[in-house]
Amino acid sequence: MSNASLPPNAPMMNGTVPDRHGEADVSSSSSLEHVCAQLHSQVQSFLAASPSDDVTRRTQEQTKIALGVIEQALGDYDRFEALSLSYNGGKDCLVLLILYLAVLHTHFSRLVKTESNRQDGSPTFTSFPTSIPSIYAKPPDPFPAVSDFVEYSARLYHLELAHISTNPGPSKKERSHSNPTLTPKAYPRVEQPNPNMNPNDGDGDGVVDSVDHSISISKPIVSFRDAFELYLSSHPSVKAIFVGTRRTDPHGAHLTHFDPTDHNWPPFMRIHPVIDWHLSEIWCFLRSPHLKDLETTGPLRYCPMYDEGYTSLGGVNDTLKNPKLKARDENGREYYRPAYEMTEDEGERLGRD
């Protein structure tokens, strides 16, 4: 899918994130195969450690479950290209990404070993992938710190990240992959635009006319749902997408590990390996001494906004520091404690509009 076929402000790129000057940073010190091997070793070290408390024990159990879900998905979809990952730089999808890459190490190592042991002399075709198909359905007003972290992690973890900007941001009903039945929208549903047609022309085979024809707009609307439709239309091989949704998220209460889309969403299987993780377990995993930054060997890097009092990240206009983390120092000056100090799920989204 070329940039010309996307609505305005909805750039799509393969494998890279543009820097501030528009140039794509494609550098990475290690191959994806090496990155996956390193993360597999770190995750196994975390699992092998004797748990020091109940949170660590629960996190190890949830890690094993999530690894099993990912392994099942790789078995269910025999072509790697059928799987993609929804990634926005947040804490939940970072956990998911690390676990996914760790499983890829064992999965492809097993496939290569199996094929090398064939007795019939037939040719083998399995090779380790060089990038991870993924989608970033980003808000129209992303925080610079989030954009920087997405750029960093896309480079480090070899994400073939398709950027699709929502325009404007999704409504509250559309911030989940699983929604109640939607009422008719007062804006046009975006279809695959015809690159030969003026996107402002409501006739022909371009953008579908508005439900409310009294509304006039200068550019197509891209909702969260539309972003996924655009992505799937340009990646027809994708049949399932890993999503970092947790049960405490909006519309996450009734999800399972595998759920097909519903309620007017484009058809694909949603895979939720971390659906039953609690907030304390997310932070236990990300801040484990067994998880390291692959470039510096220091602590695993996550978006720095979490250390500034933000607990749930959206766009600039709908994200605030969590009031439950507000505190005062000995001189009475106000500050916010880091997100990992919030251990209960309740109140996690108090900073979101």
Short mmCIF file of C-alpha atoms in Angstrom, two decimals:
data_model
loop_
_atom_site.label_atom_id
_atom_site.label_comp_id
_atom_site.label_asym_id
_atom_site.label_seq_id
_atom_site.Cartn_x
_atom_site.Cartn_y
_atom_site.Cartn_z
CA MET A 1 0.00 0.00 0.00
CA SER A 2 1.59 3.28 -1.01
CA ASN A 3 1.38 6.47 0.97
CA ALA A 4 -0.74 7.86 -1.85
CA SER A 5 -3.48 5.37 -1.14
CA LEU A 6 -3.85 6.47 2.48
CA PRO A 7 -5.96 9.33 3.79
CA PRO A 8 -4.13 12.54 4.72
CA ASN A 9 -2.16 12.36 7.96
CA ALA A 10 -2.17 8.57 7.87
CA PRO A 11 1.37 7.70 6.77
CA MET A 12 2.26 4.04 6.47
CA MET A 13 5.82 2.81 6.44
CA ASN A 14 7.37 -0.63 6.41
CA GLY A 15 9.81 -1.58 9.12
CA THR A 16 10.91 1.86 10.22
CA VAL A 17 9.86 5.04 11.93
CA PRO A 18 10.88 8.37 10.42
CA ASP A 19 13.09 10.58 12.53
CA ARG A 20 12.33 14.24 13.06
CA HIS A 21 13.82 15.08 9.66
CA GLY A 22 11.73 12.53 7.82
CA GLU A 23 14.55 10.01 7.34
CA ALA A 24 13.93 6.42 8.36
CA ASP A 25 16.23 4.94 10.97
CA VAL A 26 16.84 1.35 9.92
CA SER A 27 19.96 0.72 11.95
CA SER A 28 20.11 -2.13 14.44
CA SER A 29 23.15 -3.73 15.97
CA SER A 30 21.72 -7.26 16.00
CA SER A 31 19.59 -9.38 13.70
CA LEU A 32 16.06 -10.28 14.73
CA GLU A 33 17.22 -13.85 15.23
CA HIS A 34 19.86 -12.70 17.72
CA VAL A 35 17.42 -10.36 19.47
CA CYS A 36 14.92 -13.20 19.91
CA ALA A 37 17.63 -15.48 21.29
CA GLN A 38 18.67 -12.84 23.83
CA LEU A 39 15.10 -12.20 24.96
CA HIS A 40 14.40 -15.93 25.20
CA SER A 41 17.40 -16.29 27.50
CA GLN A 42 16.24 -13.38 29.67
CA VAL A 43 12.67 -14.68 29.95
CA GLN A 44 13.90 -18.16 30.83
CA SER A 45 16.16 -16.66 33.48
CA PHE A 46 13.17 -14.84 34.94
CA LEU A 47 11.12 -18.04 35.00
CA ALA A 48 13.93 -20.07 36.55
CA ALA A 49 14.50 -17.65 39.43
CA SER A 50 13.09 -18.52 42.82
CA PRO A 51 10.19 -16.10 43.42
CA SER A 52 10.90 -13.64 46.20
CA ASP A 53 7.25 -12.76 46.78
CA ASP A 54 3.73 -13.62 45.71
CA VAL A 55 3.66 -11.03 42.94
CA THR A 56 6.74 -12.56 41.33
CA ARG A 57 5.26 -16.03 41.62
CA ARG A 58 2.03 -14.90 39.96
CA THR A 59 3.95 -13.09 37.25
CA GLN A 60 5.94 -16.22 36.48
CA GLU A 61 2.69 -18.18 36.20
CA GLN A 62 1.14 -15.57 33.90
CA THR A 63 4.31 -15.54 31.81
CA LYS A 64 4.08 -19.29 31.25
CA ILE A 65 0.42 -18.98 30.25
CA ALA A 66 1.16 -16.15 27.82
CA LEU A 67 4.04 -18.07 26.26
CA GLY A 68 1.68 -21.01 25.75
CA VAL A 69 -0.91 -18.81 24.04
CA ILE A 70 1.71 -17.42 21.67
CA GLU A 71 3.01 -20.92 20.91
CA GLN A 72 -0.55 -22.04 20.16
CA ALA A 73 -1.05 -19.12 17.78
CA LEU A 74 2.15 -19.93 15.91
CA GLY A 75 0.94 -23.50 15.59
CA ASP A 76 -2.56 -22.53 14.48
CA TYR A 77 -1.29 -20.21 11.73
CA ASP A 78 1.27 -22.12 9.72
CA ARG A 79 2.49 -19.02 7.88
CA PHE A 80 4.33 -16.43 9.95
CA GLU A 81 3.00 -13.71 7.63
CA ALA A 82 -0.52 -14.49 8.85
CA LEU A 83 0.33 -13.02 12.26
CA SER A 84 0.80 -9.39 13.17
CA LEU A 85 1.19 -7.36 16.36
CA SER A 86 -0.61 -4.24 17.55
CA TYR A 87 2.02 -2.00 19.14
CA ASN A 88 1.81 1.51 20.55
CA GLY A 89 4.77 1.68 22.93
CA GLY A 90 2.65 1.10 26.05
CA LYS A 91 3.61 -1.14 28.95
CA ASP A 92 1.16 -3.96 28.17
CA CYS A 93 2.11 -4.36 24.52
CA LEU A 94 5.79 -4.13 25.48
CA VAL A 95 5.35 -7.18 27.70
CA LEU A 96 3.54 -8.89 24.84
CA LEU A 97 6.27 -7.99 22.35
CA ILE A 98 9.06 -9.36 24.54
CA LEU A 99 7.21 -12.63 25.11
CA TYR A 100 6.38 -12.94 21.41
CA LEU A 101 10.01 -12.54 20.40
CA ALA A 102 11.11 -15.01 23.06
CA VAL A 103 8.73 -17.63 21.66
CA LEU A 104 9.88 -16.97 18.09
CA HIS A 105 13.34 -18.16 19.11
CA THR A 106 12.11 -21.59 20.17
CA HIS A 107 9.53 -21.82 17.39
CA PHE A 108 11.89 -21.22 14.48
CA SER A 109 14.75 -23.12 16.09
CA ARG A 110 12.43 -26.11 16.30
CA LEU A 111 11.31 -25.73 12.68
CA VAL A 112 14.85 -25.47 11.36
CA LYS A 113 15.92 -28.50 13.38
CA THR A 114 12.95 -30.52 12.12
CA GLU A 115 13.65 -29.67 8.50
CA SER A 116 17.37 -30.37 8.82
CA ASN A 117 16.53 -33.88 10.04
CA ARG A 118 14.42 -34.78 7.00
CA GLN A 119 15.41 -38.10 5.54
CA ASP A 120 13.87 -37.69 2.09
CA GLY A 121 16.31 -35.07 0.93
CA SER A 122 13.52 -32.62 0.12
CA PRO A 123 14.50 -28.93 0.11
CA THR A 124 13.90 -26.83 3.19
CA PHE A 125 12.46 -23.35 3.10
CA THR A 126 12.24 -22.25 6.73
CA SER A 127 14.39 -19.29 7.65
CA PHE A 128 14.22 -16.95 10.59
CA PRO A 129 12.15 -13.84 9.80
CA THR A 130 13.97 -10.54 9.53
CA SER A 131 11.15 -8.34 10.85
CA ILE A 132 7.90 -8.47 12.80
CA PRO A 133 4.68 -7.48 10.98
CA SER A 134 3.00 -4.89 13.19
CA ILE A 135 0.58 -1.97 13.24
CA TYR A 136 0.66 1.29 15.18
CA ALA A 137 -2.78 2.90 15.17
CA LYS A 138 -1.66 6.13 16.73
CA PRO A 139 -3.62 9.06 18.12
CA PRO A 140 -3.65 12.31 16.16
CA ASP A 141 -1.74 13.97 19.01
CA PRO A 142 0.93 11.51 20.23
CA PHE A 143 3.29 12.53 23.01
CA PRO A 144 6.84 13.12 21.72
CA ALA A 145 8.14 10.77 24.41
CA VAL A 146 5.83 8.01 23.19
CA SER A 147 6.84 8.61 19.57
CA ASP A 148 10.50 8.45 20.56
CA PHE A 149 9.99 5.19 22.42
CA VAL A 150 8.05 3.65 19.56
CA GLU A 151 10.90 4.64 17.23
CA TYR A 152 13.47 3.14 19.58
CA SER A 153 11.63 -0.14 20.09
CA ALA A 154 10.72 -0.50 16.40
CA ARG A 155 14.40 -0.29 15.55
CA LEU A 156 15.65 -2.48 18.40
CA TYR A 157 13.05 -5.21 18.01
CA HIS A 158 12.88 -5.13 14.18
CA LEU A 159 9.21 -4.15 13.90
CA GLU A 160 7.84 -3.82 10.39
CA LEU A 161 5.61 -1.15 11.85
CA ALA A 162 2.82 0.33 9.76
CA HIS A 163 1.93 3.78 11.13
CA ILE A 164 -1.67 4.81 10.64
CA SER A 165 -2.81 8.03 12.30
CA THR A 166 -6.37 8.26 13.48
CA ASN A 167 -7.99 11.47 12.32
CA PRO A 168 -9.46 12.59 14.58
CA GLY A 169 -8.91 10.37 17.61
CA PRO A 170 -11.23 7.41 18.17
CA SER A 171 -14.41 7.89 20.11
CA LYS A 172 -14.74 6.22 23.48
CA LYS A 173 -16.76 3.42 21.89
CA GLU A 174 -14.00 2.72 19.38
CA ARG A 175 -10.97 2.47 21.65
CA SER A 176 -11.26 -1.30 21.89
CA HIS A 177 -11.10 -4.14 19.41
CA SER A 178 -14.38 -5.39 20.91
CA ASN A 179 -17.21 -2.89 20.92
CA PRO A 180 -20.93 -2.80 21.49
CA THR A 181 -22.98 -2.39 18.34
CA LEU A 182 -22.29 1.08 17.01
CA THR A 183 -24.99 3.56 16.13
CA PRO A 184 -24.65 5.28 12.74
CA LYS A 185 -21.71 7.65 12.80
CA ALA A 186 -22.00 11.34 12.04
CA TYR A 187 -18.89 11.05 9.88
CA PRO A 188 -17.93 8.93 6.88
CA ARG A 189 -16.61 5.46 7.30
CA VAL A 190 -13.28 5.27 5.52
CA GLU A 191 -12.92 2.62 2.85
CA GLN A 192 -9.85 1.91 0.75
CA PRO A 193 -9.55 5.19 -1.19
CA ASN A 194 -9.09 5.17 -4.93
CA PRO A 195 -5.63 6.72 -5.51
CA ASN A 196 -6.84 8.16 -8.81
CA MET A 197 -9.72 10.00 -7.20
CA ASN A 198 -9.87 13.22 -5.26
CA PRO A 199 -10.49 12.07 -1.67
CA ASN A 200 -12.81 15.02 -1.16
CA ASP A 201 -15.11 13.86 -3.96
CA GLY A 202 -18.03 11.93 -2.50
CA ASP A 203 -18.99 10.23 -5.78
CA GLY A 204 -17.52 7.20 -7.50
CA ASP A 205 -15.36 4.52 -5.88
CA GLY A 206 -13.42 6.64 -3.44
CA VAL A 207 -14.31 7.42 0.17
CA VAL A 208 -17.82 6.41 1.15
CA ASP A 209 -20.28 9.26 1.57
CA SER A 210 -21.08 10.52 5.03
CA VAL A 211 -23.93 8.92 6.95
CA ASP A 212 -25.07 12.45 7.66
CA HIS A 213 -24.87 14.19 4.28
CA SER A 214 -25.17 17.60 5.90
CA ILE A 215 -21.65 17.26 7.27
CA SER A 216 -18.87 18.63 5.10
CA ILE A 217 -15.27 17.69 5.78
CA SER A 218 -12.02 18.51 4.05
CA LYS A 219 -10.35 15.14 4.57
CA PRO A 220 -11.37 11.57 5.37
CA ILE A 221 -11.95 10.48 8.93
CA VAL A 222 -9.86 7.56 10.17
CA SER A 223 -11.22 5.93 13.32
CA PHE A 224 -9.37 3.28 15.31
CA ARG A 225 -11.44 0.64 13.56
CA ASP A 226 -10.70 2.19 10.17
CA ALA A 227 -6.97 2.10 10.85
CA PHE A 228 -7.13 -1.67 11.18
CA GLU A 229 -9.22 -1.94 8.04
CA LEU A 230 -6.63 0.08 6.14
CA TYR A 231 -3.85 -2.10 7.52
CA LEU A 232 -5.57 -5.35 6.61
CA SER A 233 -6.43 -4.13 3.13
CA SER A 234 -2.74 -3.58 2.45
CA HIS A 235 -1.64 -6.75 4.26
CA PRO A 236 -4.14 -9.38 3.07
CA SER A 237 -1.99 -12.24 4.38
CA VAL A 238 -2.62 -11.13 7.99
CA LYS A 239 -5.34 -13.24 9.61
CA ALA A 240 -4.63 -12.69 13.32
CA ILE A 241 -3.22 -9.84 15.39
CA PHE A 242 -1.65 -10.03 18.85
CA VAL A 243 -3.16 -7.35 21.10
CA GLY A 244 -1.96 -6.26 24.54
CA THR A 245 -5.46 -5.83 25.98
CA ARG A 246 -5.97 -6.75 29.64
CA ARG A 247 -9.19 -7.70 31.35
CA THR A 248 -9.31 -4.41 33.27
CA ASP A 249 -9.23 -2.41 30.03
CA PRO A 250 -12.47 -1.05 28.53
CA HIS A 251 -14.40 -3.90 26.89
CA GLY A 252 -11.86 -6.44 28.12
CA ALA A 253 -14.00 -8.11 30.78
CA HIS A 254 -15.35 -10.91 28.58
CA LEU A 255 -12.43 -11.49 26.24
CA THR A 256 -10.57 -14.79 26.01
CA HIS A 257 -7.14 -15.61 24.64
CA PHE A 258 -8.57 -15.93 21.11
CA ASP A 259 -11.51 -13.79 19.95
CA PRO A 260 -12.63 -13.01 16.40
CA THR A 261 -13.57 -9.41 15.78
CA ASP A 262 -17.23 -8.46 15.94
CA HIS A 263 -19.63 -5.51 15.64
CA ASN A 264 -18.64 -4.19 12.22
CA TRP A 265 -14.89 -4.62 12.67
CA PRO A 266 -12.85 -6.00 9.76
CA PRO A 267 -12.45 -9.76 10.22
CA PHE A 268 -9.34 -11.00 12.00
CA MET A 269 -8.56 -13.07 15.07
CA ARG A 270 -7.56 -11.06 18.13
CA ILE A 271 -5.00 -12.87 20.28
CA HIS A 272 -4.72 -11.71 23.91
CA PRO A 273 -1.77 -13.44 25.63
CA VAL A 274 -1.70 -10.97 28.57
CA ILE A 275 -5.48 -10.68 29.06
CA ASP A 276 -5.37 -11.91 32.67
CA TRP A 277 -2.29 -10.00 33.80
CA HIS A 278 -2.74 -7.50 36.61
CA LEU A 279 -0.97 -4.16 36.83
CA SER A 280 1.42 -5.37 39.53
CA GLU A 281 2.43 -8.30 37.32
CA ILE A 282 3.07 -6.06 34.32
CA TRP A 283 5.50 -3.99 36.35
CA CYS A 284 7.04 -7.00 38.05
CA PHE A 285 7.96 -8.36 34.64
CA LEU A 286 9.18 -5.11 33.08
CA ARG A 287 11.28 -4.18 36.12
CA SER A 288 12.69 -7.63 36.73
CA PRO A 289 16.49 -7.64 37.06
CA HIS A 290 16.49 -10.53 34.60
CA LEU A 291 15.14 -8.30 31.81
CA LYS A 292 17.82 -6.09 30.28
CA ASP A 293 18.10 -3.42 27.64
CA LEU A 294 19.69 -5.20 24.68
CA GLU A 295 21.88 -2.22 23.76
CA THR A 296 23.14 -1.02 27.12
CA THR A 297 22.62 -4.17 29.28
CA GLY A 298 21.09 -1.82 31.84
CA PRO A 299 17.50 -2.14 33.08
CA LEU A 300 14.90 -2.85 30.42
CA ARG A 301 13.81 0.40 28.84
CA TYR A 302 10.13 1.37 28.76
CA CYS A 303 8.43 4.65 27.91
CA PRO A 304 9.81 7.25 30.39
CA MET A 305 6.40 8.86 30.86
CA TYR A 306 5.55 6.02 33.24
CA ASP A 307 8.19 7.35 35.61
CA GLU A 308 6.53 10.78 35.57
CA GLY A 309 3.17 9.72 36.99
CA TYR A 310 1.35 8.57 33.86
CA THR A 311 -0.24 5.14 34.20
CA SER A 312 -2.17 4.81 30.91
CA LEU A 313 -0.94 6.46 27.72
CA GLY A 314 -3.11 7.91 24.99
CA GLY A 315 -2.81 11.21 23.17
CA VAL A 316 -1.87 14.64 24.50
CA ASN A 317 -5.51 15.73 24.71
CA ASP A 318 -6.85 12.74 26.65
CA THR A 319 -3.98 11.74 28.94
CA LEU A 320 -3.06 13.22 32.30
CA LYS A 321 -0.84 12.19 35.17
CA ASN A 322 -2.69 9.88 37.53
CA PRO A 323 -4.01 11.84 40.53
CA LYS A 324 -3.55 8.80 42.76
CA LEU A 325 0.21 9.18 42.32
CA LYS A 326 0.30 12.83 43.38
CA ALA A 327 2.51 13.42 46.41
CA ARG A 328 4.49 16.14 48.20
CA ASP A 329 8.10 16.13 49.28
CA GLU A 330 9.42 17.28 52.65
CA ASN A 331 9.34 20.88 51.42
CA GLY A 332 5.72 20.66 50.36
CA ARG A 333 6.49 20.61 46.66
CA GLU A 334 4.10 18.58 44.55
CA TYR A 335 5.38 15.69 42.46
CA TYR A 336 4.11 12.43 40.99
CA ARG A 337 5.33 9.00 41.94
CA PRO A 338 6.21 6.55 39.14
CA ALA A 339 3.52 4.31 37.66
CA TYR A 340 5.05 1.11 39.02
CA GLU A 341 4.18 2.25 42.55
CA MET A 342 0.50 1.77 41.72
CA THR A 343 -0.09 -1.91 42.44
CA GLU A 344 -3.89 -2.14 42.20
CA ASP A 345 -5.75 -2.25 38.90
CA GLU A 346 -8.44 0.11 40.16
CA GLY A 347 -7.56 3.66 39.27
CA GLU A 348 -5.04 2.73 36.58
CA ARG A 349 -6.96 4.73 33.97
CA LEU A 350 -7.80 7.75 36.15
CA GLY A 351 -5.42 9.80 34.04
CA ARG A 352 -7.37 9.09 30.86
CA ASP A 353 -10.22 11.26 29.60
#
